[in-house]
Amino acid sequence: VAHAQPEPTSLFTQLRAVSHRLYLSNPDSAIALGLLGIEAAEQARQPAEEALSCYLLSKAHWVKTNYRLSTEYGLRALRIFEQQRDTLQWGSTLLALG
């Protein structure tokens, strides 16, 4: 049975709504949502949304004590936020990596 993928716009809206609380209460769901977000962002060519998904994955993997993946996703998000000149998210990512 194939699962329907959410439309990218609704997925990105959902990511923004839950990214600051879901990773703590349910990191596995945050990881699943973040991976969907990366896929949708790459297909839609939305680097800011890809970075947000990476940021969520970084924080969720940190909660699960997978520091290697947390760092990898955090650095990926950081590189994108730097290119987008999003200083707020760039700073938040630096704090999360710290």
Coordinates of N, CA, C and O in Angstrom, one line a residue, residues 17 19 28 31 33 42 44 47 51 63 70 72 83 85 88:
A17 N 5.4 24.6 12.4 CA 4.6 24.6 13.6 C 5.1 23.7 14.7 O 4.9 24.1 15.9
S19 N 8.4 22.3 14.9 CA 9.8 22.1 15.0 C 10.4 22.4 16.3 O 11.4 21.9 16.7
D28 N 11.3 10.5 17.5 CA 11.2 9.7 16.3 C 10.2 10.3 15.3 O 10.5 10.2 14.1
I31 N 12.0 13.1 13.5 CA 13.0 12.6 12.5 C 12.2 12.2 11.3 O 12.7 12.5 10.1
L33 N 9.4 13.3 10.2 CA 8.9 14.6 9.6 C 10.1 15.3 8.9 O 9.9 15.8 7.8
E42 N 14.0 19.4 -1.4 CA 14.9 19.2 -2.5 C 14.1 19.2 -3.8 O 14.5 19.8 -4.8
A44 N 11.2 20.6 -4.4 CA 10.6 21.9 -4.7 C 11.7 23.0 -4.8 O 11.3 24.1 -5.0
P47 N 15.6 25.8 -0.5 CA 16.8 25.5 0.4 C 16.5 26.0 1.8 O 16.9 25.3 2.8
A51 N 16.9 23.5 5.0 CA 17.7 23.8 6.2 C 16.9 23.7 7.5 O 17.4 23.2 8.5
V63 N 18.5 14.7 21.0 CA 17.6 14.1 22.1 C 17.8 12.6 22.2 O 17.8 12.1 23.3
S70 N 23.4 14.3 14.7 CA 23.0 15.6 15.2 C 23.9 16.7 14.6 O 23.5 17.7 14.1
E72 N 26.0 16.3 12.0 CA 26.0 16.3 10.5 C 24.8 17.1 10.0 O 25.0 18.0 9.1
Q83 N 24.1 30.7 3.5 CA 23.9 31.1 2.1 C 22.6 31.9 1.9 O 22.6 32.8 1.1
R85 N 21.5 33.8 4.2 CA 21.7 35.0 5.0 C 20.5 35.2 6.1 O 20.1 36.3 6.4
L88 N 18.9 34.8 12.0 CA 18.2 34.2 13.2 C 18.4 32.7 13.2 O 18.8 32.2 14.2

